Tab-separated table of C-alpha atoms and ligand atoms in Angstrom:
chain	number	residue	atom	x	y	z
A	628	UNK	CA	117.599	84.822	116.495
A	629	UNK	CA	119.571	88.011	115.932
A	630	UNK	CA	120.981	86.625	112.693
A	631	UNK	CA	117.482	85.863	111.399
A	632	UNK	CA	116.299	89.332	112.344
A	633	UNK	CA	119.208	90.856	110.423
A	634	UNK	CA	118.469	88.709	107.374
A	635	UNK	CA	114.794	89.747	107.414
A	636	UNK	CA	115.791	93.393	107.761
A	637	UNK	CA	118.126	93.036	104.781
A	638	UNK	CA	115.441	91.395	102.650
A	639	UNK	CA	113.005	94.130	103.613
A	640	UNK	CA	115.538	96.807	102.697
A	641	UNK	CA	116.547	95.262	99.405
A	642	UNK	CA	112.885	94.849	98.461
A	643	UNK	CA	112.141	98.485	99.009
A	644	UNK	CA	115.378	99.599	97.354
A	645	UNK	CA	114.017	98.016	94.168
A	646	UNK	CA	111.100	100.440	94.293
A	647	UNK	CA	113.521	103.183	93.294
A	648	UNK	CA	114.466	101.534	89.992
A	649	UNK	CA	112.422	103.320	87.296
A	650	UNK	CA	110.256	101.246	84.945
A	651	UNK	CA	111.026	103.110	81.716
A	652	UNK	CA	111.368	106.624	80.375
A	653	UNK	CA	109.112	108.301	77.847
A	654	UNK	CA	111.920	110.311	76.243
A	655	UNK	CA	115.577	110.995	76.917
A	656	UNK	CA	116.215	114.630	76.090
A	657	UNK	CA	119.224	115.506	73.936
A	658	UNK	CA	120.440	118.273	76.215
A	659	UNK	CA	119.416	120.697	78.933
A	660	UNK	CA	120.305	122.354	82.225
A	661	UNK	CA	118.920	121.834	85.719
A	662	UNK	CA	119.841	123.706	88.907
A	663	UNK	CA	119.044	123.487	92.613
A	664	UNK	CA	119.964	125.097	95.868
A	665	UNK	CA	120.061	122.701	98.816
A	666	UNK	CA	120.735	123.464	102.475
A	667	UNK	CA	122.879	121.955	105.160
A	668	UNK	CA	121.234	120.541	108.287
A	669	UNK	CA	122.116	120.205	111.950
A	670	UNK	CA	121.288	116.976	113.765
A	671	UNK	CA	119.575	117.067	117.163
A	672	UNK	CA	119.865	113.286	117.557
A	673	UNK	CA	123.066	112.282	115.812
A	674	UNK	CA	123.769	109.689	113.133
A	675	UNK	CA	127.063	108.057	114.086
A	676	UNK	CA	127.758	104.540	112.866
A	677	UNK	CA	126.528	102.832	109.719
A	678	UNK	CA	126.195	99.484	107.989
A	679	UNK	CA	126.830	98.567	104.363
A	680	UNK	CA	125.124	100.724	101.701
A	681	UNK	CA	124.846	103.741	103.942
A	682	UNK	CA	122.301	102.159	106.292
A	683	UNK	CA	122.423	104.082	109.574
A	684	UNK	CA	123.169	102.204	112.790
A	685	UNK	CA	120.675	104.412	114.611
A	686	UNK	CA	117.902	106.868	113.782
A	687	UNK	CA	118.548	110.628	113.703
A	688	UNK	CA	116.629	113.893	113.369
A	689	UNK	CA	117.755	117.331	112.231
A	690	UNK	CA	116.762	120.936	111.784
A	691	UNK	CA	117.082	121.916	108.143
A	692	UNK	CA	119.112	125.130	107.844
A	693	UNK	CA	118.339	128.162	105.691
A	694	UNK	CA	121.549	130.117	105.067
A	695	UNK	CA	124.221	127.438	104.601
A	696	UNK	CA	123.469	126.126	101.139
A	697	UNK	CA	125.074	124.635	98.043
A	698	UNK	CA	123.988	125.770	94.585
A	699	UNK	CA	124.546	123.245	91.840
A	700	UNK	CA	123.740	123.317	88.159
A	701	UNK	CA	124.097	120.358	85.835
A	702	UNK	CA	124.339	120.869	82.093
A	703	UNK	CA	123.723	117.607	80.273
A	704	UNK	CA	124.303	116.575	76.683
A	705	UNK	CA	123.662	113.153	75.206
A	706	UNK	CA	126.830	111.295	74.179
A	707	UNK	CA	127.074	110.064	70.601
A	708	UNK	CA	127.356	106.551	71.981
A	709	UNK	CA	126.641	105.257	75.510
A	710	UNK	CA	130.018	104.374	77.063
A	711	UNK	CA	131.040	102.309	80.073
A	712	UNK	CA	132.380	105.312	81.946
A	713	UNK	CA	130.705	108.232	83.621
A	714	UNK	CA	131.629	111.410	81.879
A	715	UNK	CA	131.612	114.794	83.638
A	716	UNK	CA	133.501	118.015	84.221
A	717	UNK	CA	133.429	119.458	87.696
A	718	UNK	CA	133.620	123.160	88.433
A	719	UNK	CA	133.729	124.539	91.962
A	720	UNK	CA	132.974	128.250	92.033
A	721	UNK	CA	133.596	128.357	88.309
A	722	UNK	CA	137.034	126.684	88.447
A	723	UNK	CA	137.837	123.038	87.598
A	724	UNK	CA	138.247	120.997	90.794
A	725	UNK	CA	139.881	117.653	90.066
A	726	UNK	CA	140.085	116.574	93.736
A	727	UNK	CA	136.264	116.471	94.071
A	728	UNK	CA	135.889	114.108	91.128
A	729	UNK	CA	136.559	110.712	92.812
A	730	UNK	CA	133.828	111.313	95.397
A	731	UNK	CA	131.347	112.191	92.658
A	732	UNK	CA	132.395	109.182	90.639
A	733	UNK	CA	131.712	106.919	93.637
A	734	UNK	CA	128.342	108.613	94.083
A	735	UNK	CA	127.455	108.047	90.420
A	736	UNK	CA	128.391	104.366	90.715
A	737	UNK	CA	126.165	103.960	93.760
A	738	UNK	CA	123.133	105.609	92.164
A	739	UNK	CA	123.443	104.285	88.615
A	740	UNK	CA	121.045	101.370	89.172
A	741	UNK	CA	118.357	103.879	90.177
A	742	UNK	CA	119.059	106.420	87.408
A	743	UNK	CA	119.969	104.213	84.434
A	744	UNK	CA	120.412	107.196	82.070
A	745	UNK	CA	123.587	108.446	83.758
A	746	UNK	CA	126.051	106.851	81.338
A	747	UNK	CA	124.132	108.204	78.334
A	748	UNK	CA	125.243	111.771	79.053
A	749	UNK	CA	128.191	114.061	79.502
A	750	UNK	CA	127.644	116.448	82.426
A	751	UNK	CA	129.102	119.800	83.352
A	752	UNK	CA	128.549	120.122	87.102
A	753	UNK	CA	128.990	123.618	88.486
A	754	UNK	CA	128.757	123.992	92.235
A	755	UNK	CA	129.311	126.653	94.886
A	756	UNK	CA	128.633	127.080	98.606
A	757	UNK	CA	127.100	130.055	100.391
A	758	UNK	CA	129.524	129.527	103.281
A	759	UNK	CA	133.294	130.023	103.122
A	760	UNK	CA	135.053	127.053	101.585
A	761	UNK	CA	137.482	126.394	104.425
A	762	UNK	CA	135.026	127.139	107.238
A	763	UNK	CA	135.093	123.617	108.618
A	764	UNK	CA	131.381	123.399	107.753
A	765	UNK	CA	130.699	120.079	106.112
A	766	UNK	CA	129.416	120.616	102.598
A	767	UNK	CA	128.616	116.968	101.960
A	768	UNK	CA	124.957	117.231	103.089
A	769	UNK	CA	124.146	120.290	100.982
A	770	UNK	CA	126.461	119.286	98.113
A	771	UNK	CA	125.295	115.699	97.660
A	772	UNK	CA	121.615	116.592	98.023
A	773	UNK	CA	121.918	119.440	95.485
A	774	UNK	CA	123.473	117.060	92.955
A	775	UNK	CA	120.887	114.330	93.621
A	776	UNK	CA	118.140	116.932	93.088
A	777	UNK	CA	119.576	117.896	89.709
A	778	UNK	CA	119.709	114.272	88.529
A	779	UNK	CA	116.173	113.643	89.781
A	780	UNK	CA	114.953	116.737	87.959
A	781	UNK	CA	116.370	115.183	84.796
A	782	UNK	CA	114.539	111.945	85.529
A	783	UNK	CA	111.311	113.884	86.136
A	784	UNK	CA	111.588	115.484	82.699
A	785	UNK	CA	112.110	112.041	81.099
A	786	UNK	CA	109.117	110.429	82.807
A	787	UNK	CA	105.317	110.566	82.653
A	788	UNK	CA	104.683	112.120	86.042
A	789	UNK	CA	106.192	111.793	89.482
A	790	UNK	CA	104.336	113.140	92.515
A	791	UNK	CA	106.204	115.609	94.728
A	792	UNK	CA	106.141	113.047	97.524
A	793	UNK	CA	107.733	110.326	95.381
A	794	UNK	CA	110.220	112.852	93.987
A	795	UNK	CA	111.354	113.951	97.453
A	796	UNK	CA	111.566	110.399	98.713
A	797	UNK	CA	113.737	109.262	95.827
A	798	UNK	CA	115.979	112.345	96.064
A	799	UNK	CA	116.483	111.648	99.751
A	800	UNK	CA	117.210	107.982	98.962
A	801	UNK	CA	119.814	108.981	96.336
A	802	UNK	CA	121.348	111.685	98.542
A	803	UNK	CA	121.856	109.136	101.316
A	804	UNK	CA	124.039	107.122	98.963
A	805	UNK	CA	126.252	110.210	98.549
A	806	UNK	CA	126.432	111.104	102.233
A	807	UNK	CA	124.156	109.810	104.988
A	808	UNK	CA	123.227	113.186	106.473
A	809	UNK	CA	122.446	114.552	102.977
A	810	UNK	CA	119.178	112.592	102.975
A	811	UNK	CA	117.912	115.003	105.662
A	812	UNK	CA	118.445	118.153	103.536
A	813	UNK	CA	115.609	117.989	100.978
A	814	UNK	CA	112.707	119.192	103.114
A	815	UNK	CA	112.246	121.087	106.348
A	816	UNK	CA	111.922	122.273	109.007
A	817	UNK	CA	112.596	118.912	110.717
A	818	UNK	CA	113.632	115.694	109.007
A	819	UNK	CA	113.940	112.255	110.541
A	820	UNK	CA	115.972	109.381	109.085
A	821	UNK	CA	116.322	105.782	110.260
A	822	UNK	CA	113.790	103.187	111.276
A	823	UNK	CA	112.489	103.598	114.819
A	824	UNK	CA	109.342	102.362	116.536
A	825	UNK	CA	108.171	105.758	117.773
A	826	UNK	CA	108.002	107.398	114.316
A	827	UNK	CA	105.519	106.081	111.811
A	828	UNK	CA	106.851	105.819	108.272
A	829	UNK	CA	110.493	106.092	109.393
A	830	UNK	CA	112.941	104.332	107.099
A	831	UNK	CA	116.620	103.474	106.922
A	832	UNK	CA	116.560	104.242	103.199
A	833	UNK	CA	115.489	107.907	103.191
A	834	UNK	CA	114.626	110.825	105.409
A	835	UNK	CA	111.011	111.841	106.028
A	836	UNK	CA	109.553	115.189	106.945
A	837	UNK	CA	108.908	114.901	110.685
A	838	UNK	CA	105.274	113.716	110.736
A	839	UNK	CA	104.014	115.013	114.114
A	840	UNK	CA	102.986	118.321	115.632
A	841	UNK	CA	105.763	120.829	116.340
A	842	UNK	CA	105.235	123.674	118.817
A	843	UNK	CA	105.545	127.171	117.399
A	844	UNK	CA	108.527	127.955	119.638
A	845	UNK	CA	110.588	125.879	117.180
A	846	UNK	CA	109.538	127.894	114.141
A	847	UNK	CA	112.256	130.385	113.302
A	848	UNK	CA	114.704	128.775	115.744
A	849	UNK	CA	118.158	130.325	115.393
A	850	UNK	CA	121.449	128.535	114.830
A	851	UNK	CA	124.465	130.824	115.087
A	852	UNK	CA	127.415	128.767	113.886
A	853	UNK	CA	130.685	129.673	115.582
A	854	UNK	CA	133.696	128.863	113.430
A	855	UNK	CA	136.214	127.739	116.010
A	856	UNK	CA	138.594	125.872	113.782
A	857	UNK	CA	138.587	125.999	110.026
A	858	UNK	CA	141.380	123.520	109.500
A	859	UNK	CA	141.122	120.122	107.874
A	860	UNK	CA	139.761	117.530	110.344
A	861	UNK	CA	142.267	114.858	111.439
A	862	UNK	CA	139.580	112.170	111.199
A	863	UNK	CA	136.791	112.227	108.601
A	864	UNK	CA	133.176	111.364	109.468
A	865	UNK	CA	133.417	108.310	107.250
A	866	UNK	CA	136.303	106.943	109.349
A	867	UNK	CA	134.463	107.938	112.557
A	868	UNK	CA	131.372	105.969	111.493
A	869	UNK	CA	133.587	102.933	110.808
A	870	UNK	CA	135.003	103.074	114.326
A	871	UNK	CA	131.537	102.371	115.762
A	872	UNK	CA	131.982	98.763	114.557
A	873	UNK	CA	133.187	96.894	117.621
A	874	UNK	CA	132.999	100.054	119.728
A	875	UNK	CA	132.595	99.077	123.415
A	876	UNK	CA	129.574	101.375	123.916
A	877	UNK	CA	127.939	100.929	120.491
A	878	UNK	CA	124.856	98.991	121.623
A	879	UNK	CA	124.077	101.398	124.451
A	880	UNK	CA	124.607	104.382	122.165
A	881	UNK	CA	122.308	103.065	119.440
A	882	UNK	CA	119.598	102.272	122.039
A	883	UNK	CA	119.993	105.762	123.494
A	884	UNK	CA	119.374	107.376	120.092
A	885	UNK	CA	116.050	105.500	119.758
A	886	UNK	CA	115.010	106.551	123.231
A	887	UNK	CA	116.051	110.190	122.721
A	888	UNK	CA	113.975	110.342	119.562
A	889	UNK	CA	110.982	108.991	121.405
A	890	UNK	CA	111.451	111.576	124.171
A	891	UNK	CA	111.810	114.370	121.624
A	892	UNK	CA	108.329	113.647	120.303
A	893	UNK	CA	106.557	115.150	123.309
A	894	UNK	CA	109.263	117.825	123.704
A	895	UNK	CA	108.636	119.017	120.151
A	896	UNK	CA	104.864	119.007	120.464
A	897	UNK	CA	104.776	120.708	123.879
A	898	UNK	CA	107.616	123.146	123.232
A	899	UNK	CA	109.402	121.855	126.348
A	900	UNK	CA	112.677	123.745	125.883
A	901	UNK	CA	114.232	122.529	129.120
A	902	UNK	CA	114.087	118.880	128.079
A	903	UNK	CA	114.997	119.860	124.509
A	904	UNK	CA	118.234	121.366	125.812
A	905	UNK	CA	119.117	118.327	127.897
A	906	UNK	CA	118.578	115.935	124.964
A	907	UNK	CA	120.372	118.082	122.364
A	908	UNK	CA	123.435	118.871	124.483
A	909	UNK	CA	123.715	115.282	125.692
A	910	UNK	CA	123.566	114.062	122.060
A	911	UNK	CA	126.382	116.432	121.078
A	912	UNK	CA	128.606	115.385	123.954
A	913	UNK	CA	127.800	111.695	123.435
A	914	UNK	CA	128.858	112.003	119.780
A	915	UNK	CA	132.235	113.332	120.889
A	916	UNK	CA	132.427	110.805	123.736
A	917	UNK	CA	132.102	108.060	121.104
A	918	UNK	CA	135.097	109.541	119.293
A	919	UNK	CA	137.121	109.733	122.495
A	920	UNK	CA	136.353	106.109	123.386
A	921	UNK	CA	136.829	104.464	119.988
A	922	UNK	CA	139.932	102.556	119.002
A	923	UNK	CA	141.902	104.481	117.815
A	924	UNK	CA	140.523	107.387	119.872
A	925	UNK	CA	140.519	110.983	118.725
A	926	UNK	CA	139.360	114.436	119.793
A	927	UNK	CA	137.811	116.945	117.383
A	928	UNK	CA	136.874	119.595	119.950
A	929	UNK	CA	139.387	122.386	120.565
A	930	UNK	CA	140.030	124.290	123.805
A	931	UNK	CA	137.830	127.112	122.469
A	932	UNK	CA	134.959	124.664	121.889
A	933	UNK	CA	134.973	123.911	125.617
A	934	UNK	CA	135.326	127.581	126.570
A	935	UNK	CA	132.240	128.373	124.485
A	936	UNK	CA	130.248	125.533	126.076
A	937	UNK	CA	131.137	126.776	129.552
A	938	UNK	CA	130.181	130.348	128.679
A	939	UNK	CA	126.819	129.134	127.345
A	940	UNK	CA	126.107	127.180	130.538
A	941	UNK	CA	127.021	130.162	132.709
A	942	UNK	CA	124.949	132.620	130.675
A	943	UNK	CA	121.951	130.297	130.511
A	944	UNK	CA	121.821	130.110	134.275
A	945	UNK	CA	122.263	133.834	134.808
A	946	UNK	CA	119.847	134.945	132.100
A	947	UNK	CA	117.187	132.272	132.456
A	948	UNK	CA	117.128	131.910	128.679
A	949	UNK	CA	117.023	128.724	126.620
A	950	UNK	CA	120.218	129.032	124.628
A	951	UNK	CA	121.985	125.712	124.078
A	952	UNK	CA	124.659	124.192	121.873
A	953	UNK	CA	125.179	121.276	119.582
A	954	UNK	CA	128.260	120.029	117.741
A	955	UNK	CA	128.974	118.368	114.429
A	956	UNK	CA	131.935	116.108	113.822
A	957	UNK	CA	134.313	119.039	114.314
A	958	UNK	CA	135.302	121.893	116.611
A	959	UNK	CA	132.647	124.402	115.500
A	960	UNK	CA	129.741	125.139	117.834
A	961	UNK	CA	126.103	125.538	116.737
A	962	UNK	CA	124.358	127.875	119.181
A	963	UNK	CA	120.595	127.238	119.191
A	964	UNK	CA	117.950	129.602	120.615
A	965	UNK	CA	114.332	130.600	120.036
A	966	UNK	CA	113.400	133.700	118.062
A	967	UNK	CA	111.809	135.439	121.072
A	968	UNK	CA	115.118	135.382	122.982
A	969	UNK	CA	117.323	136.676	120.169
A	970	UNK	CA	117.612	140.214	121.567
A	971	UNK	CA	119.199	138.857	124.745
A	972	UNK	CA	121.118	135.919	123.324
A	973	UNK	CA	122.672	137.438	120.190
A	974	UNK	CA	124.440	140.317	122.015
A	975	UNK	CA	125.832	137.706	124.437
A	976	UNK	CA	127.117	135.630	121.509
A	977	UNK	CA	128.790	138.663	119.961
A	978	UNK	CA	130.389	139.822	123.166
A	979	UNK	CA	131.352	136.557	124.900
A	980	UNK	CA	131.507	133.809	122.276
A	981	UNK	CA	132.724	135.374	119.036
A	982	UNK	CA	136.144	136.146	120.613
A	983	UNK	CA	136.706	132.352	120.691
A	984	UNK	CA	136.115	132.056	116.922
A	985	UNK	CA	138.950	131.836	114.419
A	986	UNK	CA	139.309	135.335	112.922
A	987	UNK	CA	136.043	136.227	114.705
A	988	UNK	CA	134.046	134.311	112.076
A	989	UNK	CA	130.484	133.108	112.596
A	990	UNK	CA	127.389	132.460	110.462
A	991	UNK	CA	123.851	133.510	111.387
A	992	UNK	CA	121.599	130.689	110.306
A	993	UNK	CA	118.123	129.542	111.256
A	994	UNK	CA	115.727	126.712	110.686
A	995	UNK	CA	114.742	126.396	107.014
A	996	UNK	CA	112.281	124.710	104.706
A	997	UNK	CA	114.498	122.699	102.383
A	998	UNK	CA	115.831	122.690	98.834
A	999	UNK	CA	114.734	125.045	96.049
A	1000	UNK	CA	114.695	124.660	92.306
A	1001	UNK	CA	116.587	127.487	90.615
B	1934	LIG	C1	128.260	113.995	113.127
B	1934	LIG	O1	126.701	112.210	106.768
B	1934	LIG	O2	128.970	113.276	106.934
B	1934	LIG	O3	127.231	115.190	111.358
B	1934	LIG	O4	127.467	109.165	105.535
B	1934	LIG	O5	129.938	109.008	105.786
B	1934	LIG	O6	128.936	110.899	104.476
B	1934	LIG	P1	128.772	109.925	105.624
B	1934	LIG	O7	128.753	110.786	106.960
B	1934	LIG	P2	128.080	112.157	107.304
B	1934	LIG	O8	128.011	112.050	108.908
B	1934	LIG	C2	127.453	113.072	109.656
B	1934	LIG	C3	127.626	112.823	111.083
B	1934	LIG	C4	127.237	113.947	112.012
B	1934	LIG	C5	125.886	113.676	112.662
B	1934	LIG	C6	124.664	113.894	111.832
B	1934	LIG	O9	124.648	114.768	110.948
B	1934	LIG	O10	123.665	113.202	112.135
C-alpha cells in the first residue's frame, strides 16, 4: 500500500516537473546582464530531511527576511559554439572564488533540463552578501535564489511572455534544486513549501506565498539575529538532512511538522502570539533534538545559545512580552518579536543577550517582501 502511494506520488511529481521545461524560445540574445537581490528566510516550521531531487520529507513555512540578502549579477555572452560543459567565472565580492564553483556547477547540472540555453553561454557571475561572510549565516537560500532569478530573467527575455505568477513559481522550483530552503526566498512575507493537507496549492516542488489571512501583528515582525558562533559548522545541513533517513524519530517528526503547520493557520489569522511562541520554539528545539538523536549524533548549539534561550524565557515571564527565539542549523539565535514591543525588547537584547555574541555581533532584521530586480 505504502509502496503504491510512493509510486503515485513520484509519478505526480515527475509529471508536474515536466511543466517547467520550456516549449521553445523566440530569440536567444547574443549578450546582456541581469541582476537581482534576494533575501534569506527563517523557518518557523523547519525543513529537516529530504528525498531524492530535493523533495522535502515534511512541509515547512518561513518568514522572508529583509536585511540579510545576496546581490547577484550575471553577465552572459553567447559562445561561438555550444559546448558540452558549463562555462562561467565566479566572483565573490569582486574577487574570483574557485571554491564556490563546484556547488554552482552541480546547480547548473540540476537545472539544465529546465533552462536548456545554459550551455549556449559563458557567464560572469558576480555575487556579494549584505551580511558578513563568516557570520555563520547560511547564504545558500539567498545565494541560490538570487542566481535562479538571474537565469529566469534571461529566460523571460527569450520568451513570448511569462506571467509573474509562473515566473515566481519556476524560480522557486529552480532555487529548490540549488538549496531546499532557497525556494522560500522569492516572495514574502510568509512562504510555505511542501505538500500538506491543510494548505491549498502546497507543493513539494516549489514554495508558495502563504495563501491565508495573516493578522497585522505579524507585519513588521522583528528578527534580531545574534551571532553566537561564526565558525565553520562541524556538520553541514546537507549531511544533517541525510541523517533523517532511518532516524528513530523520523516518522513522528514528519507528522509533527504537518500538524504544527495546521495549528499555525489559526495562530496566524488570529494573531495568537502565545501559541505562536510555543510552536516556533518547539520547532527550533525539535530540529536540534533530531541532530542530537541521529546516528552519528551531533550538537550545533553552543553554551551561549543556551544562555540566550534561558535569558529570553526569564525576560518573557518578567516583562509579559512576546519575545521568542528560533534556531537555524547552527549556534546563532534568531530573536523574534512584534513591532509594538520593540522599545522594551530591543534594550533587553542589547543589555542581556548581545554580551553572549561573538565580538558582540548581531544583525537587526525584520520580515520582508522577497526578491528585487536590480
Ligand atoms: C535548518 O536548505 O540549507 O535551515 O536543501 O541541503 O541545501 P539543502 O539544505 P538547507 O536546509 C535548511 C534547514 C534549516 C531549516 C529550514 O530552513 O527550514
